[in-house]
mmCIF file of C-alpha atoms and ligand atoms in Angstrom:
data_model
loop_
_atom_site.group_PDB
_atom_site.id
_atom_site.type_symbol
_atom_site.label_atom_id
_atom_site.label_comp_id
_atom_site.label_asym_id
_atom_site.label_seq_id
_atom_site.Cartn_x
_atom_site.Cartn_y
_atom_site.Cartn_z
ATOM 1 C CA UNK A 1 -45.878 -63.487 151.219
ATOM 2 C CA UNK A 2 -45.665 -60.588 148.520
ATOM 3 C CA UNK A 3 -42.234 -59.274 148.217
ATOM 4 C CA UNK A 4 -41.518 -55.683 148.744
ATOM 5 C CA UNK A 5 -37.709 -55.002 147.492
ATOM 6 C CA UNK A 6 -38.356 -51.863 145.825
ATOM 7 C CA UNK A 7 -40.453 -50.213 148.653
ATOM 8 C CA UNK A 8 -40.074 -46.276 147.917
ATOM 9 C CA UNK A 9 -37.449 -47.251 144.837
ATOM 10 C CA UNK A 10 -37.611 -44.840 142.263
ATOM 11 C CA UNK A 11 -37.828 -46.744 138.624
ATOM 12 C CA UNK A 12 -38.159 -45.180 135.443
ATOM 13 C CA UNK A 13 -39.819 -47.460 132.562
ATOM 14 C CA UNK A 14 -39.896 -46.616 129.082
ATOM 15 C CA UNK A 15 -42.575 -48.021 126.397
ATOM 16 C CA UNK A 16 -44.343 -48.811 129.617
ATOM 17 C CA UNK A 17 -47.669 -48.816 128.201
ATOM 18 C CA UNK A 18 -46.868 -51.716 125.966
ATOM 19 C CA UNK A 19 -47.310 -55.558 126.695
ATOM 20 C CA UNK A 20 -44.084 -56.135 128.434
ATOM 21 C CA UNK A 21 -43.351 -52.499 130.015
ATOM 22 C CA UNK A 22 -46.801 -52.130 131.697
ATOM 23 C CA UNK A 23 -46.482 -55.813 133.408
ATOM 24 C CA UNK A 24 -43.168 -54.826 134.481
ATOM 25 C CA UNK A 25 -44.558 -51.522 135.535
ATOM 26 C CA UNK A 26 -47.011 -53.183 137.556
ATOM 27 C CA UNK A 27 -44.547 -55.639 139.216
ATOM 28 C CA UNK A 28 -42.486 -53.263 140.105
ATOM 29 C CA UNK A 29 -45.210 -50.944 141.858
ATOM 30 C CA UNK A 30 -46.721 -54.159 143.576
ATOM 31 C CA UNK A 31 -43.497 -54.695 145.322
ATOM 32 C CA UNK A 32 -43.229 -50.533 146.591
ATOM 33 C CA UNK A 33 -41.609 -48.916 143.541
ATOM 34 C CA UNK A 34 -42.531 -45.560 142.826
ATOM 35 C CA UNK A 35 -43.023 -45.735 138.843
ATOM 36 C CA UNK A 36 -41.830 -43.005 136.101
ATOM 37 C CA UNK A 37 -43.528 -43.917 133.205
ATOM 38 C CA UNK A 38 -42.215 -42.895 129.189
ATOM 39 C CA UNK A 39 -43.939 -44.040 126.064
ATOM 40 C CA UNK A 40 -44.664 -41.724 122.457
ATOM 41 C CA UNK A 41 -48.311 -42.821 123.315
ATOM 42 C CA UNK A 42 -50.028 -39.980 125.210
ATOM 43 C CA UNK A 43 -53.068 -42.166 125.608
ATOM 44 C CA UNK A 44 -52.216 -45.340 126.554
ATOM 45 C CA UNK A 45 -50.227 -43.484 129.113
ATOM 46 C CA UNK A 46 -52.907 -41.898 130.261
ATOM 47 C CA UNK A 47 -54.909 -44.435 130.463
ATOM 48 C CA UNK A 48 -52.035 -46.431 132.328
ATOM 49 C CA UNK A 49 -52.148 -43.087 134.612
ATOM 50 C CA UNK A 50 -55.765 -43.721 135.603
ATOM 51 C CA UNK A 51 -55.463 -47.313 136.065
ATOM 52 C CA UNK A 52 -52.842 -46.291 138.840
ATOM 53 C CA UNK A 53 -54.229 -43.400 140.036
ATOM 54 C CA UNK A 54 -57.590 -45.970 140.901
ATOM 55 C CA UNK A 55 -55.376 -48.221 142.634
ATOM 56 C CA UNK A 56 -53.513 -45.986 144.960
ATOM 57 C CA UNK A 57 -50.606 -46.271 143.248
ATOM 58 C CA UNK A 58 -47.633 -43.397 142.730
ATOM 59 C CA UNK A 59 -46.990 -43.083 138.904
ATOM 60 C CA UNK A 60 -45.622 -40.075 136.739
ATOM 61 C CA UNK A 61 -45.884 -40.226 133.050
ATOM 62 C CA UNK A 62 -43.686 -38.979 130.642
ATOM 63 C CA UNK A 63 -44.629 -38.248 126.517
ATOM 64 C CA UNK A 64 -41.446 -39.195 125.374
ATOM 65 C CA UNK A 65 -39.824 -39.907 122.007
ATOM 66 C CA UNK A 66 -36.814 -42.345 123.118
ATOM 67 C CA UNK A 67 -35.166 -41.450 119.444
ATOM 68 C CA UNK A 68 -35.033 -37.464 120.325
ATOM 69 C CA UNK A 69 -32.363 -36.905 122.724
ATOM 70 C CA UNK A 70 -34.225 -33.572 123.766
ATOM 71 C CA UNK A 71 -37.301 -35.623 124.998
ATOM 72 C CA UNK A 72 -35.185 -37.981 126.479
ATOM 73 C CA UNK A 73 -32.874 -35.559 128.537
ATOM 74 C CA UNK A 74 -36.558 -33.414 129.522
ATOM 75 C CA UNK A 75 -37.993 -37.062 131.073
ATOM 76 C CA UNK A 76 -35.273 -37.476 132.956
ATOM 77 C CA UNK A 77 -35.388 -34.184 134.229
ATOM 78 C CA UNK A 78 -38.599 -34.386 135.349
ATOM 79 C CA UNK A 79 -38.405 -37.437 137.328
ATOM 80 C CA UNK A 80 -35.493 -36.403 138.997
ATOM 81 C CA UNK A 81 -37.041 -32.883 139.361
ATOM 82 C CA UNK A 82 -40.121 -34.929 140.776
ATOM 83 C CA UNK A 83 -38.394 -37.599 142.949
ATOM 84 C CA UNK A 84 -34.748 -36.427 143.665
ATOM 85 C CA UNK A 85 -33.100 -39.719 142.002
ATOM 86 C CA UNK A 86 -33.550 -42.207 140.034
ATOM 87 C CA UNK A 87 -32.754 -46.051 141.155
ATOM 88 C CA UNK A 88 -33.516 -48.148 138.776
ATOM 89 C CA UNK A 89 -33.927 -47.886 134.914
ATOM 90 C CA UNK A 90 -35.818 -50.387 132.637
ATOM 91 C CA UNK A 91 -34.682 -49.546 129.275
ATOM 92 C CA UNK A 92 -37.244 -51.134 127.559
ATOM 93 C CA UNK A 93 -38.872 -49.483 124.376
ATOM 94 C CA UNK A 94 -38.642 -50.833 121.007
ATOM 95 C CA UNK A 95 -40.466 -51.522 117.745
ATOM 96 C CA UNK A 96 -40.326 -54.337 115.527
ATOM 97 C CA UNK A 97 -41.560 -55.591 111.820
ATOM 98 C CA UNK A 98 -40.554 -58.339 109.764
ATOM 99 C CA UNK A 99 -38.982 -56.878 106.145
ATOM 100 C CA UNK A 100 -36.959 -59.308 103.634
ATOM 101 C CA UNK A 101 -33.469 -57.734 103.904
ATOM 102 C CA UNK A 102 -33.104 -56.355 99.995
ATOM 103 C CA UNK A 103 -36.213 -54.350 100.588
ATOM 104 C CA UNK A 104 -35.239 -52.375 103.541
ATOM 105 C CA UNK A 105 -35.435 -48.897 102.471
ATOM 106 C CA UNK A 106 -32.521 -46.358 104.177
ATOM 107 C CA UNK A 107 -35.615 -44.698 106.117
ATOM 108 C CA UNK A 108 -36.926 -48.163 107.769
ATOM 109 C CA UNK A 109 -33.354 -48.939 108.767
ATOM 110 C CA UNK A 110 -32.792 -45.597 110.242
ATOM 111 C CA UNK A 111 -36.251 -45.473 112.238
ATOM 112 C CA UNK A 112 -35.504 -49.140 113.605
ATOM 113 C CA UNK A 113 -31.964 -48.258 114.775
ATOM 114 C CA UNK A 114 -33.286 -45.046 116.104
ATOM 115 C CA UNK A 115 -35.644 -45.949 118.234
ATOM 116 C CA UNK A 116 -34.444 -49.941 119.197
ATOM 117 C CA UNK A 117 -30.357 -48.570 119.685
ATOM 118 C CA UNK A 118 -30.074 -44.951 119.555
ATOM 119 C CA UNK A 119 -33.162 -44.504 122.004
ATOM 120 C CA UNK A 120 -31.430 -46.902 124.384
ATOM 121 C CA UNK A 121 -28.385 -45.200 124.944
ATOM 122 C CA UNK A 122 -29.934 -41.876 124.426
ATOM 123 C CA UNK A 123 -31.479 -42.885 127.711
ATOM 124 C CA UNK A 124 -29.592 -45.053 129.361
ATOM 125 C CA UNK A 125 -26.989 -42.139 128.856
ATOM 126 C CA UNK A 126 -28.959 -39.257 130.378
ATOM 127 C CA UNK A 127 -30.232 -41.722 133.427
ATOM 128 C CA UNK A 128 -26.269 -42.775 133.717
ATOM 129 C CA UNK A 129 -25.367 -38.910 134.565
ATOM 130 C CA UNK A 130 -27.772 -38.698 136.742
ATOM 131 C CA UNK A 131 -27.288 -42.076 138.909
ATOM 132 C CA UNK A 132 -22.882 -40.913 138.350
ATOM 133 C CA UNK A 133 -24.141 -38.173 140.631
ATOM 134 C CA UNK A 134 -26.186 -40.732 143.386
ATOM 135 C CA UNK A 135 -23.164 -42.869 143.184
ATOM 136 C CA UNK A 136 -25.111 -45.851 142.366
ATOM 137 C CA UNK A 137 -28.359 -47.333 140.594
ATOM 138 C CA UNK A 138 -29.338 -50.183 138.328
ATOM 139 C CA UNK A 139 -29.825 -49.959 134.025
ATOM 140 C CA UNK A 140 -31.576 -53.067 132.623
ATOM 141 C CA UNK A 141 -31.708 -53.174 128.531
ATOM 142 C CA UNK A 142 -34.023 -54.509 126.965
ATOM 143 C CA UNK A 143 -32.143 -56.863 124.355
ATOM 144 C CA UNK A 144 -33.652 -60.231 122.570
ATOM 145 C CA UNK A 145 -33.031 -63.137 121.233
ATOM 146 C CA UNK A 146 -32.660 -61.761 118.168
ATOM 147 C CA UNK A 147 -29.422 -59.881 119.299
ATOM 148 C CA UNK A 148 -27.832 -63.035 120.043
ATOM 149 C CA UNK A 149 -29.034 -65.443 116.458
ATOM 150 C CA UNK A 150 -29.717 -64.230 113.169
ATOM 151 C CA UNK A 151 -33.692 -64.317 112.264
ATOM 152 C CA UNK A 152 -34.575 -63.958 108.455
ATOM 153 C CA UNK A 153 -36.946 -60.840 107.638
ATOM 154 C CA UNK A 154 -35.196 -59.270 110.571
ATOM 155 C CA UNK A 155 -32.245 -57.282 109.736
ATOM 156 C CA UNK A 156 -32.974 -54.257 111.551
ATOM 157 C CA UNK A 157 -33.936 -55.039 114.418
ATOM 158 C CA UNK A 158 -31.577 -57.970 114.972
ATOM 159 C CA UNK A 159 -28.897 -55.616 114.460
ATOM 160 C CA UNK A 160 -30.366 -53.133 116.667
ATOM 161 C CA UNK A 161 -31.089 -55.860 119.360
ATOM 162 C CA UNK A 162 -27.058 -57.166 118.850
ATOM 163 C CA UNK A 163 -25.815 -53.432 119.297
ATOM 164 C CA UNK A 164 -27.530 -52.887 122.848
ATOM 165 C CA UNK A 165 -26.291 -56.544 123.993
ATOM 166 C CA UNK A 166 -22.592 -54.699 123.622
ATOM 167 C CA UNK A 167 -24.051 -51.101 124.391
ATOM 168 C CA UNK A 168 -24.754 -53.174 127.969
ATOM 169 C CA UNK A 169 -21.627 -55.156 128.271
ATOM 170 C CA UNK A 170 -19.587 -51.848 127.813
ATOM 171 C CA UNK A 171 -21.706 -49.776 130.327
ATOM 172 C CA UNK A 172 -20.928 -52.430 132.389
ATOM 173 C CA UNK A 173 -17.123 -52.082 132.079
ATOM 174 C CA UNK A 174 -17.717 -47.989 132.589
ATOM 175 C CA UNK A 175 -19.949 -47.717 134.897
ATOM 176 C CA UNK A 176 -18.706 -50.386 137.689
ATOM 177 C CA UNK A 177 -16.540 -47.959 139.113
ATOM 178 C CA UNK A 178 -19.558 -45.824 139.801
ATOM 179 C CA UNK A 179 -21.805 -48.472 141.283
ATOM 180 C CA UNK A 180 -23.936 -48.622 138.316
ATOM 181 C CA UNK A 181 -25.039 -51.964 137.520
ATOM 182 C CA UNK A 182 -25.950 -52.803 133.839
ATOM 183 C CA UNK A 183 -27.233 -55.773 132.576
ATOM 184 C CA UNK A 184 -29.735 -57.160 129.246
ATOM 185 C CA UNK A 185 -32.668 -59.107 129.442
ATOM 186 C CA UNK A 186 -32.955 -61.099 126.077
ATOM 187 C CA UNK A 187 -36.654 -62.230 125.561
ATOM 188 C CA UNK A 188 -37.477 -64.859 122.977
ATOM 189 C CA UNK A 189 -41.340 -65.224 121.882
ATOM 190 C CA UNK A 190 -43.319 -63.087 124.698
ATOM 191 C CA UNK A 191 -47.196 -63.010 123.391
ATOM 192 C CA UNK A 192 -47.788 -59.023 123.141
ATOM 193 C CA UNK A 193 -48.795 -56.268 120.924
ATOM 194 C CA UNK A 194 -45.980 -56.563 119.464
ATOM 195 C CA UNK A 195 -46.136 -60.539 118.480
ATOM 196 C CA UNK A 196 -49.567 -60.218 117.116
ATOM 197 C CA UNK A 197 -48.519 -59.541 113.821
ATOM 198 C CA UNK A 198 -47.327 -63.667 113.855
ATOM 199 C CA UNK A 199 -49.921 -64.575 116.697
ATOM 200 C CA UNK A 200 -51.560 -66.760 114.182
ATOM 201 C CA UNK A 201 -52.725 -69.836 116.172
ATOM 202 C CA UNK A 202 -51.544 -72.605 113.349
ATOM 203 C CA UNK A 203 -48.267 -71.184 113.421
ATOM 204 C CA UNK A 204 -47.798 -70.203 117.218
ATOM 205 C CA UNK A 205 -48.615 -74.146 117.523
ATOM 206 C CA UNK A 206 -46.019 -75.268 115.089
ATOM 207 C CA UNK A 207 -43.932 -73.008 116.272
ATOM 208 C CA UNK A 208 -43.783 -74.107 120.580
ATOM 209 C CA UNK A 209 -43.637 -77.860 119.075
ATOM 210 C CA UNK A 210 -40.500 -77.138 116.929
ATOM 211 C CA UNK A 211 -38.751 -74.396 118.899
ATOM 212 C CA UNK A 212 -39.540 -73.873 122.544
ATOM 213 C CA UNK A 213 -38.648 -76.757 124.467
ATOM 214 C CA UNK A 214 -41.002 -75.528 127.572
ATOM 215 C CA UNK A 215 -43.819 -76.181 125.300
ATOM 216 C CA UNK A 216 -45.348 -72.913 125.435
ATOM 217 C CA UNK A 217 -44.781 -68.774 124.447
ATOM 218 C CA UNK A 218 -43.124 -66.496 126.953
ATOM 219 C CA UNK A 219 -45.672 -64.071 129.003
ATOM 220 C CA UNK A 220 -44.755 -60.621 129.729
ATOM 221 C CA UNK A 221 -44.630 -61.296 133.771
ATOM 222 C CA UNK A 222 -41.872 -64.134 132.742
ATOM 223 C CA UNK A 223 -39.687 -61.247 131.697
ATOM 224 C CA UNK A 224 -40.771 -58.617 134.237
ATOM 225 C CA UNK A 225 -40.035 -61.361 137.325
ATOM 226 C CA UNK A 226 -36.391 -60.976 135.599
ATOM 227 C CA UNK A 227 -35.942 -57.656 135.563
ATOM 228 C CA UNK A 228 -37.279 -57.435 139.154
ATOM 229 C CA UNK A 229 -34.510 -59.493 139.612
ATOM 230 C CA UNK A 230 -32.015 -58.073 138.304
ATOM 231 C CA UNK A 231 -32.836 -54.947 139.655
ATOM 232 C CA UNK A 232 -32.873 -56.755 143.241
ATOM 233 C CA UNK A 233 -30.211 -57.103 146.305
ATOM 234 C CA UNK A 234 -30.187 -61.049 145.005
ATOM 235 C CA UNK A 235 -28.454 -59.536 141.970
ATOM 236 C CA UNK A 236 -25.818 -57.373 143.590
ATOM 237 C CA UNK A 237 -22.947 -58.995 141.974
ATOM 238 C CA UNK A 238 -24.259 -59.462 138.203
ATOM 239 C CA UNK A 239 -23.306 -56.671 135.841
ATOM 240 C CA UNK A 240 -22.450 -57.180 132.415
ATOM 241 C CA UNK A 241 -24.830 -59.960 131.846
ATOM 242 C CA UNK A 242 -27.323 -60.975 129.186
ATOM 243 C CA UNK A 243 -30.188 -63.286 130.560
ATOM 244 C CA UNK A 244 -32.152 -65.240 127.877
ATOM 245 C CA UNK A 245 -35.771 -65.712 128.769
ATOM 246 C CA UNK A 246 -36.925 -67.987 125.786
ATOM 247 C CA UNK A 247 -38.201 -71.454 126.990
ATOM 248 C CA UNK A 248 -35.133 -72.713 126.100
ATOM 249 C CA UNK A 249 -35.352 -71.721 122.229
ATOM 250 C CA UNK A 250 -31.391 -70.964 122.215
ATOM 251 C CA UNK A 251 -30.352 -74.475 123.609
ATOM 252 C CA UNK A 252 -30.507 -75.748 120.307
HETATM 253 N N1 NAD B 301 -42.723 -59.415 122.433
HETATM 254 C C1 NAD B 301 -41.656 -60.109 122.173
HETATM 255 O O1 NAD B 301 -41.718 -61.264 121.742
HETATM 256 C C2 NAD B 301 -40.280 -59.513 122.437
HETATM 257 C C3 NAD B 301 -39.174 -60.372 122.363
HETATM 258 C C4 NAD B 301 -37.897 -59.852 122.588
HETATM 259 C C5 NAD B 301 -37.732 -58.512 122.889
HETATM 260 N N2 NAD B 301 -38.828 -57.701 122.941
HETATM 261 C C6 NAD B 301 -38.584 -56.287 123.244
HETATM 262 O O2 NAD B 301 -39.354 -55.908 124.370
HETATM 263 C C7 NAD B 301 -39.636 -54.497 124.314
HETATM 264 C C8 NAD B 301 -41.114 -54.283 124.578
HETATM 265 O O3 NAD B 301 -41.837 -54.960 123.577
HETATM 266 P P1 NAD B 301 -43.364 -55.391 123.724
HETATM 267 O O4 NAD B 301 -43.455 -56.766 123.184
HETATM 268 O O5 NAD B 301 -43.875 -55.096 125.073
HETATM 269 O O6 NAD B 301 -43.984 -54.432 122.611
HETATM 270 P P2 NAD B 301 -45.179 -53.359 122.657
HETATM 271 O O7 NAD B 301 -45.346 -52.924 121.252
HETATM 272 O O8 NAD B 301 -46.339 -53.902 123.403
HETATM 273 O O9 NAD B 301 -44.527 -52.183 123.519
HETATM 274 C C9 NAD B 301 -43.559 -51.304 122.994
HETATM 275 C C10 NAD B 301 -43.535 -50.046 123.847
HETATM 276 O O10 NAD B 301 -42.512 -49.169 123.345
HETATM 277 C C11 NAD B 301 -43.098 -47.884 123.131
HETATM 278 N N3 NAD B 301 -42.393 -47.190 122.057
HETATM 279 C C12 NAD B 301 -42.288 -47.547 120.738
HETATM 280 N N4 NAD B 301 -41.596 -46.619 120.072
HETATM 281 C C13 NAD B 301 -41.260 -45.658 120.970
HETATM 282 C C14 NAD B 301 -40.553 -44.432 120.886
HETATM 283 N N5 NAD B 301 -40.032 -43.999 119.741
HETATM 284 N N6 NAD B 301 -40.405 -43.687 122.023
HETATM 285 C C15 NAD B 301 -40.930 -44.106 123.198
HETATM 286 N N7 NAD B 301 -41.611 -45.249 123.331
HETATM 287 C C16 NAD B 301 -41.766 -46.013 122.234
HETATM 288 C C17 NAD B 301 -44.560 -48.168 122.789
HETATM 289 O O11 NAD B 301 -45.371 -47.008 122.970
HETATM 290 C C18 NAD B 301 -44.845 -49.260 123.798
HETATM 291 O O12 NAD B 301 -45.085 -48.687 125.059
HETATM 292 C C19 NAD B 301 -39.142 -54.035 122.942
HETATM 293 O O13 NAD B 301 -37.875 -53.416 123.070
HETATM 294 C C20 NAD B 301 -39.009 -55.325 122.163
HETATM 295 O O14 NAD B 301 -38.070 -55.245 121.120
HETATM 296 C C21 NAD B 301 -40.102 -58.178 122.726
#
């Protein structure tokens, strides 16, 4: 049988046009959730709209620059305006590109830290205030590997990545008192848009034989079955806590 935890649940998604937000989007609505969706991509939202909208399903979306703090503060005014609360937030936008670290100009760094940290506390922030006010709800970051272990040609983003894995932990320690549960999800190779730059078959085999001791890449449902999780009853104790969903990458 299908579960149904999130049956009326009111989630907010950002980037959730992308490989990882949409699937997550989609598991969340399968099991009742009501979905809020923000992305900078006015088209793949709205084609993420109509692929709803055909289905029955209840979305809202959002054109939303996570980095802007006045976009931010006018999405989350708009799903409250539109649903009354919000329950559960999947912080999960981000961008990535691989850079050797002595070419990384001042403008790359800023636009990676904007969007990857900035962008997730501008919005966990604004979401925060308003589930203060509910006296509870859930905030699930989306963190990486690569916030945990250094990864060469990735200095920007690993440092983005290791600033919301203590962005979470102190949310955590601030927002308990409030009944706001905050945890990171730390992904290790998920096959998306986003991976295709490296997707090159040669080295995606080389890669799963040396690395991943499951013997095969993550896919974006193995990271949105965690943050349905998380986001869960089954969960009601965990705050604080970074979940690695690698294969087993970081064992060794
Ligand atoms: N794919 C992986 O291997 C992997 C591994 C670890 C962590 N992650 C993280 O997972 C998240 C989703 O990645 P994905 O693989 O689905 O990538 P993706 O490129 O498919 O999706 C990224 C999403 O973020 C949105 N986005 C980008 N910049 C934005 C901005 N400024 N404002 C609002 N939305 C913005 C995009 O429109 C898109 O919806 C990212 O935070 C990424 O760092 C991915």
């Amino acid at each position: 049988m299908a579960l149904a935890r999130f049956e009326g649940k009111i989630v907010l998604i950002t980037g959730a046009d992308g490989g990882i937000g949409k699937t997550t989007a989609e598991r969340f609505s399968e099991e009742g959730a009501v979905i809020a969706a923000a992305s900078n991509n006015a088209e793949r939202l709205a084609e993420l709209e109509r692929e709803f909208t055909d289905r029955g399903r209840p979305i809202l979306t959002l054109t939303t620059d996570v980095s802007d703090p006045g976009q931010v503060a006018e999405a989350v005014r708009r799903t409250v305006e539109s649903f009354g609360r919000i329950d559960v937030l999947v912080n999960n936008a981000g961008i990535a590109w691989e850079e050797d670290f002595l070419e990384i100009t001042p403008e790359h760094w800023r636009r990676m830290l904007d969007v990857n940290l900035n962008g997730m506390f501008f919005v966990a922030q604004e979401t925060a205030k308003q589930m203060v006010r509910q006296g509870e709800g859930v905030i699930l970051n989306m963190a990486s590997t690569n916030g945990l272990v250094g990864e060469a040609k990735y200095a920007h983003y690993n440092a983005s990545k290791g600033g919301v894995v203590l962005l979470t932990k102190t949310m955590a320690i601030e927002l308990g008192a409030s009944n706001i549960r905050v945890n990171a999800v730390c992904p290790g190779y998920i096959q998306t848009q986003m991976s295709e730059a490296i997707d090159d078959p040669a080295f995606v085999a080389e890669y799963i034989r040396t690395k991943i001791p499951l013997g095969r890449v993550g896919k974006a449902k193995d990271v949105a079955g965690v943050f349905a999780f998380l986001a869960s009853e089954d969960a009601a104790f965990i705050t604080g806590e970074t979940i690695v969903v690698d294969g087993g990458q970081l064992t060794f």
